[in-house]
Coordinates of C-alpha atoms and ligand atoms in Angstrom, one line a residue:
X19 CA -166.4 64.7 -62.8
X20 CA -169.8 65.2 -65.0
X21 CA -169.7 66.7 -68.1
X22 CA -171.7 70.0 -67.7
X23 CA -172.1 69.7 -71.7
X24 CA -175.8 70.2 -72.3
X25 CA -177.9 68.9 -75.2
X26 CA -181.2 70.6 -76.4
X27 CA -184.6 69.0 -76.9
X28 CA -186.3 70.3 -80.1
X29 CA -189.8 68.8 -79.2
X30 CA -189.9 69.7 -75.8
X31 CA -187.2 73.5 -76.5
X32 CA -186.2 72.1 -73.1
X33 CA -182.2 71.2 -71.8
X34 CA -180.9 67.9 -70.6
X35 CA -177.8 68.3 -68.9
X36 CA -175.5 65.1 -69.3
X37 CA -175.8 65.5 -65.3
X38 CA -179.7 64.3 -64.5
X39 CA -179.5 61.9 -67.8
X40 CA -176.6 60.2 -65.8
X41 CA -177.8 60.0 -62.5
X42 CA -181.0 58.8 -63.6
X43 CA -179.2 56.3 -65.8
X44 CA -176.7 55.2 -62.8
X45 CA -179.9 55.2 -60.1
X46 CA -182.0 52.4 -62.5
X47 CA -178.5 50.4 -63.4
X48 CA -178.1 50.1 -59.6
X49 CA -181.5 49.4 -58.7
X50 CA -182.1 46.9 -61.4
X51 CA -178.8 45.2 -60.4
X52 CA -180.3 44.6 -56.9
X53 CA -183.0 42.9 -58.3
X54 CA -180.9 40.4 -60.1
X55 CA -179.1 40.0 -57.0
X56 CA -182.2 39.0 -55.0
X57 CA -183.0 36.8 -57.6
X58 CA -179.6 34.7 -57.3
X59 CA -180.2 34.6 -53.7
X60 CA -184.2 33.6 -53.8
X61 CA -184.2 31.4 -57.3
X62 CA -185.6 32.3 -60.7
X63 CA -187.8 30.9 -63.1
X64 CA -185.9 30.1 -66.3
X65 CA -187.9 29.8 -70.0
X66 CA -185.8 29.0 -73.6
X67 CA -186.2 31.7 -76.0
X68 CA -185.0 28.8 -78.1
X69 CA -183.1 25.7 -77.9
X70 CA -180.0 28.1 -75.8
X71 CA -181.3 31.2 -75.6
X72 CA -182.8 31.3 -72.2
X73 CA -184.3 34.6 -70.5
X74 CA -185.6 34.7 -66.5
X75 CA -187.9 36.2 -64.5
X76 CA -184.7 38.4 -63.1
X77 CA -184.0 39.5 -66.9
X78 CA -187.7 40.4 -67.0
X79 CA -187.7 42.7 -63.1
X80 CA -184.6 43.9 -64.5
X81 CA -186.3 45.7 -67.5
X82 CA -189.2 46.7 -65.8
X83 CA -187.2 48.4 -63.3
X84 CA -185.0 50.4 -65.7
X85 CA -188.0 51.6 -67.9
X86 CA -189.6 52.9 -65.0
X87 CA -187.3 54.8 -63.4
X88 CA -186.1 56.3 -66.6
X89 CA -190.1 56.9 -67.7
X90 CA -190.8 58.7 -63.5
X91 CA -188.1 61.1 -64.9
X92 CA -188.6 61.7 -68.5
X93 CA -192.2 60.7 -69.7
X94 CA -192.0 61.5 -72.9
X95 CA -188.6 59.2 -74.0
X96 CA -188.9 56.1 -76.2
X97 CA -187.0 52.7 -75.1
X98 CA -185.2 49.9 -77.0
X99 CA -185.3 47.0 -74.5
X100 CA -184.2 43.7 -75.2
X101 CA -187.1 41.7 -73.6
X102 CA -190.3 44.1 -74.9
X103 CA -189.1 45.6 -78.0
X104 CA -189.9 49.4 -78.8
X105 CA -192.0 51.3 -76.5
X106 CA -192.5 55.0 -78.2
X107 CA -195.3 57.0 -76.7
X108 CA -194.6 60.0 -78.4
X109 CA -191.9 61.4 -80.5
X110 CA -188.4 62.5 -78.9
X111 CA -184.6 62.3 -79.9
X112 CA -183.6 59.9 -77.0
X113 CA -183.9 56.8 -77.2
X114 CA -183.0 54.6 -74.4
X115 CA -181.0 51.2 -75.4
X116 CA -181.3 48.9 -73.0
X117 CA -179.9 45.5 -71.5
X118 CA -181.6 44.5 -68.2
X119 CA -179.5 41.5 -67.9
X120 CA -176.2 40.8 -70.1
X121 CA -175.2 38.1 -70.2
X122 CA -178.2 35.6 -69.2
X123 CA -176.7 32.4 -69.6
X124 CA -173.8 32.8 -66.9
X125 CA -176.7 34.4 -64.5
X126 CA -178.5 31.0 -64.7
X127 CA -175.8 29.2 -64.3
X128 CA -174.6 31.2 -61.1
X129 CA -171.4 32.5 -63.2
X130 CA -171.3 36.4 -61.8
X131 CA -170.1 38.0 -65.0
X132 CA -173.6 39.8 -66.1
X133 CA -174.3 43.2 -66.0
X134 CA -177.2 46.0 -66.7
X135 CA -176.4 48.1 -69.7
X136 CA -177.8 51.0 -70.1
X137 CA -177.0 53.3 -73.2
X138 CA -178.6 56.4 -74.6
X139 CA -179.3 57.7 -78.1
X140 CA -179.5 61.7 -79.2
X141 CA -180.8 62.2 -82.2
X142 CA -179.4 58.3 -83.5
X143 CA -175.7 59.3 -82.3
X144 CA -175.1 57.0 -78.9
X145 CA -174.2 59.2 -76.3
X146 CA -174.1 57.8 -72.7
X147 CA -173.5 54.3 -71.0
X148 CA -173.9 52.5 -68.0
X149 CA -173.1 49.1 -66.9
X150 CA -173.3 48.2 -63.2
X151 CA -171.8 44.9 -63.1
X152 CA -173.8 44.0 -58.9
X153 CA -171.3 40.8 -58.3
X154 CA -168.5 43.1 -58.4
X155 CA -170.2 46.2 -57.7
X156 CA -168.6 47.9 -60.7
X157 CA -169.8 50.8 -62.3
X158 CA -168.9 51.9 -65.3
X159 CA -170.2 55.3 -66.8
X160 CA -169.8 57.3 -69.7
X161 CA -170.8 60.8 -71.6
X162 CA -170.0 61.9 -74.8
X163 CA -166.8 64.2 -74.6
X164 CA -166.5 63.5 -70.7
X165 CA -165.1 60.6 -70.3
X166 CA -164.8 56.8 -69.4
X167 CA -164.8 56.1 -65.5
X168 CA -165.1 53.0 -63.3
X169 CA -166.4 53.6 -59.7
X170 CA -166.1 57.4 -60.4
X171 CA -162.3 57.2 -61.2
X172 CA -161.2 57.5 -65.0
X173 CA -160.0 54.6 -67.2
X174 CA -158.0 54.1 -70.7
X175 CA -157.7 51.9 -73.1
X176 CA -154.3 50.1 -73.2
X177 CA -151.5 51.1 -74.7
X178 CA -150.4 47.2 -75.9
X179 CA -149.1 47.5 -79.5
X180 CA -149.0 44.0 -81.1
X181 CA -151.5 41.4 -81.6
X182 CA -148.7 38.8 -80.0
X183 CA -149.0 40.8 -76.9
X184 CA -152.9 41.3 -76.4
X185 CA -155.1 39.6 -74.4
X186 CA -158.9 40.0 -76.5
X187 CA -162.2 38.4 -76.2
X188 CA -165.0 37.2 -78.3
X189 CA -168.6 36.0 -78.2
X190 CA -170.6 33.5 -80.0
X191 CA -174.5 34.5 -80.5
X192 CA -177.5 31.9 -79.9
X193 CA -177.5 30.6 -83.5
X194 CA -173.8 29.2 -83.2
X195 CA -175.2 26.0 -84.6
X196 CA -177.2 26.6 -87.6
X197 CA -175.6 30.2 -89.2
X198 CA -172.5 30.0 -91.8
X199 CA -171.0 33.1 -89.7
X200 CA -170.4 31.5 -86.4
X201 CA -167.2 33.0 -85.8
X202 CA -165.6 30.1 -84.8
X203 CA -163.3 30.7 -87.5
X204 CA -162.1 34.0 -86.4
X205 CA -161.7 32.5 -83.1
X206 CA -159.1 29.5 -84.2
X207 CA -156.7 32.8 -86.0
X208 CA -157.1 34.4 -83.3
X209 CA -156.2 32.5 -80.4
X210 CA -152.8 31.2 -82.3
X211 CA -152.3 35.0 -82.7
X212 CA -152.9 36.5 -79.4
X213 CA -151.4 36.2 -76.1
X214 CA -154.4 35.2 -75.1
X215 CA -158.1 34.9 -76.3
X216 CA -161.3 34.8 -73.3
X217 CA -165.1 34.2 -74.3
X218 CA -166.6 36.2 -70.6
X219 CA -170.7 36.1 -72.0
X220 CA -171.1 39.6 -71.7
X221 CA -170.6 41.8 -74.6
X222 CA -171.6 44.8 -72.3
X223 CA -168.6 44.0 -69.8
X224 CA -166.4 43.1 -72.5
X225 CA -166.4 46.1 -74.3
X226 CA -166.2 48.0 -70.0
X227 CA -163.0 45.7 -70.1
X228 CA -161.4 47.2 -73.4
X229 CA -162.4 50.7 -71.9
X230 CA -160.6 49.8 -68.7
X231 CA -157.7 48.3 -70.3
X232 CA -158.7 44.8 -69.2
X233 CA -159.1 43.5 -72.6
X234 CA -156.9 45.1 -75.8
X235 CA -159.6 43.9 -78.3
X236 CA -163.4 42.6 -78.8
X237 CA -164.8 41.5 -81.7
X238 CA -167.9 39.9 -82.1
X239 CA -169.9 38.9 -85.6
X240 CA -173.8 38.6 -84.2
X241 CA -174.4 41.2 -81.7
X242 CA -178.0 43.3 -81.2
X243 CA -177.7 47.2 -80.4
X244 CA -178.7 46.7 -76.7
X245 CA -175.2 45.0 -76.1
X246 CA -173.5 47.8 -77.7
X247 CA -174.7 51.2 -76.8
X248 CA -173.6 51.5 -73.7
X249 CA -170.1 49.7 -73.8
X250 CA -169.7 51.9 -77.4
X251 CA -169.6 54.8 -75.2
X252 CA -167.2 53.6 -73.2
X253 CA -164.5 52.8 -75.2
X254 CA -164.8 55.5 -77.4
X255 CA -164.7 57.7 -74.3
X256 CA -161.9 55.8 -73.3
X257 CA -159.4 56.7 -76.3
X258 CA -160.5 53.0 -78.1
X259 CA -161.7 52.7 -81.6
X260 CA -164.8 51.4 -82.5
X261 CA -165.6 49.6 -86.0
X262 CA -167.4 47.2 -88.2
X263 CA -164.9 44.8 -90.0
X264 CA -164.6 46.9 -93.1
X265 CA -163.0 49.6 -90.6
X266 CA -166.1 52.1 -91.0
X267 CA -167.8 53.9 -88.4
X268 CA -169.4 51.4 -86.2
X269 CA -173.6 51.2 -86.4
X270 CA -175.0 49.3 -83.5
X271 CA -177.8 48.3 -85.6
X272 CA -174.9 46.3 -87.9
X273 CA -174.7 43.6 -85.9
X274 CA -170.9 43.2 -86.7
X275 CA -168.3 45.2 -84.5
X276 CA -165.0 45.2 -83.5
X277 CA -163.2 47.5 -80.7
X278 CA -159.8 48.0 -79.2
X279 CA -157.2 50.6 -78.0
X280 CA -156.4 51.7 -81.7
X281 CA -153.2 50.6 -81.7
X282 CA -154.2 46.8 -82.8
X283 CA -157.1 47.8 -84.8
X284 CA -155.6 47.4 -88.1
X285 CA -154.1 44.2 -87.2
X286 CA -157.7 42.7 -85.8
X287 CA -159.6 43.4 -88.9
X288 CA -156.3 42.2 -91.5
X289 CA -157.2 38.9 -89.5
X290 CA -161.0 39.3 -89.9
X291 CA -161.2 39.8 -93.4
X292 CA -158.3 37.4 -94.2
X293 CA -159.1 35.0 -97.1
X294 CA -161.7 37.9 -97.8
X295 CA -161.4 40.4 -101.0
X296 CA -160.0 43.7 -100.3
X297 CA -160.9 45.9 -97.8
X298 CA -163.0 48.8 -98.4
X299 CA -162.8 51.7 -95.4
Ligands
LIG13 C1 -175.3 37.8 -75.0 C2 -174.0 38.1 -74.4 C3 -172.9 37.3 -75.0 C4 -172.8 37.5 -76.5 C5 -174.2 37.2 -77.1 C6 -175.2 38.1 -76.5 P1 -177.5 38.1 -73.4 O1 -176.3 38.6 -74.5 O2 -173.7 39.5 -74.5 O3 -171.6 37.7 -74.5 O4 -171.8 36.7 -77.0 O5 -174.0 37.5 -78.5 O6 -176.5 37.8 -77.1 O7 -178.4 37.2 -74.2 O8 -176.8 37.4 -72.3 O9 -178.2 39.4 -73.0
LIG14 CA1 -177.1 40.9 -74.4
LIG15 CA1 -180.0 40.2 -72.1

């Protein structure tokens, strides 16, 4: 089921098989998701990042764990973690993006739908995910050109074809109140356009969902690149498309992204650039 497809190191002229990147990936996404665990059953310490951005003690135990399991194996990778920033000891072409806790503000409210997210870079190109949703125990992995699985067994996007048919999701970031792009506009078109519209709080899972066919679309106007590295992999893996909302290429430094099963793309970003001048793709 892993992809034997092997990537080569220039600083090191050593190769890293998608294999031992994965398992070492999986065996931090699980371990850090116990820890969040044992922090729902013995009570967390919660501090405001601002007025509703809240982080914990679990969201910190979380990090710590990934970045040290990931650092026992390969010493000389550099980390993108939402909690500490950049850690870079030395130079190398992986970069690890990473999410210890998605979806913080259900967590402290005792709402399961969090995850850990786990993504990698090569050389600036995102090329594997994890999420390991511990309420559900759902695990969600992906490699470039080897697929999308949950639990080990493969998943596609859906094949839904119309807007009037989908069921998508959306997310609102921490500055909801104060920033001009709040996307509660796109929210209102949306939800008289879609079957139906669901805001989860995990833009990790939410992208797993379109990967799994949960969800036929996810946009979302606000997001940082530890939300989307991992889930990116996953849908593209999954036969999804993967954009910002002029329909190029999607960056996950650009904030901005939108992601379906292809066959509603089009019709997502007509609706997010309506009232907008022409697209350019
Ligand atoms: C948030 C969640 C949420 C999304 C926000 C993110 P956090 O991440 O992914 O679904 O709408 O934009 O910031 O703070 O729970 O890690
Ligand atoms: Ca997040
Ligand atoms: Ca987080």
């Amino acid at each position: 089921m892993l992809s034997l497809f092997s990537v080569t190191t220039p600083s090191c002229s050593k190769q890293l098989s998608f294999d031992v990147l994965l398992e070492t990936a999986i065996e931090a996404g699980r371990q850090a998701g116990a820890i969040l665990q044992n922090y729902v059953r013995s009570g967390f310490r919660i501090e405001h990042k601002d007025r509703i951005n809240l982080v914990t003690d679990a969201d910190h135990a979380a990090e710590q764990c990934v970045i040290d399991r990931i650092r026992k194996q390969f010493p000389r990778h550099r980390f993108l973690a939402e909690e500490r920033g950049r850690v870079e000891r030395s130079p190398s072409p992986y970069l690890w993006v990473i999410d210890p806790l998605d979806g913080t503000t259900n967590f402290a409210h005792g709402y399961p739908a969090y995850c850990v997210s786990i993504g990698l870079e090569y050389e600036g190109r995102c090329v594997l995910g994890v999420v390991f949703d511990p309420s559900r125990n759902e695990l969600f992995t992906a490699t470039h050109g080897g697929g999308a699985y949950l639990n080990g067994q493969p998943i596609r996007v859906s094949s839904t074809s119309s807007l009037e048919n989908s069921l998508l999701v959306t997310g609102f970031a921490y500055d909801i109140r104060e920033a001009a792009r709040n996307n509660l506009d796109h929210f209102v078109k949306f939800a008289l356009k879609a079957q139906g519209l669901r805001r989860t709080g995990s833009a990790a899972l939410d992208l797993c969902y379109v990967a799994a066919g949960r969800f036929d679309g996810f946009w979302e106007v606000s997001l940082n690149p530890w939300d989307m590295a991992a889930g990116s992999v996953m849908v593209r893996e999954a036969g999804g498309q993967l954009t910002n909302f002029l329909g190029n290429d999607l960056s996950i430094y650009g904030q901005e992204l939108v992601a379906s099963n292809g066959h509603i793309h089009q019709a997502m970003l007509a609706v997010l650039n309506e009232g907008s001048s022409p697209m350019t793709t």
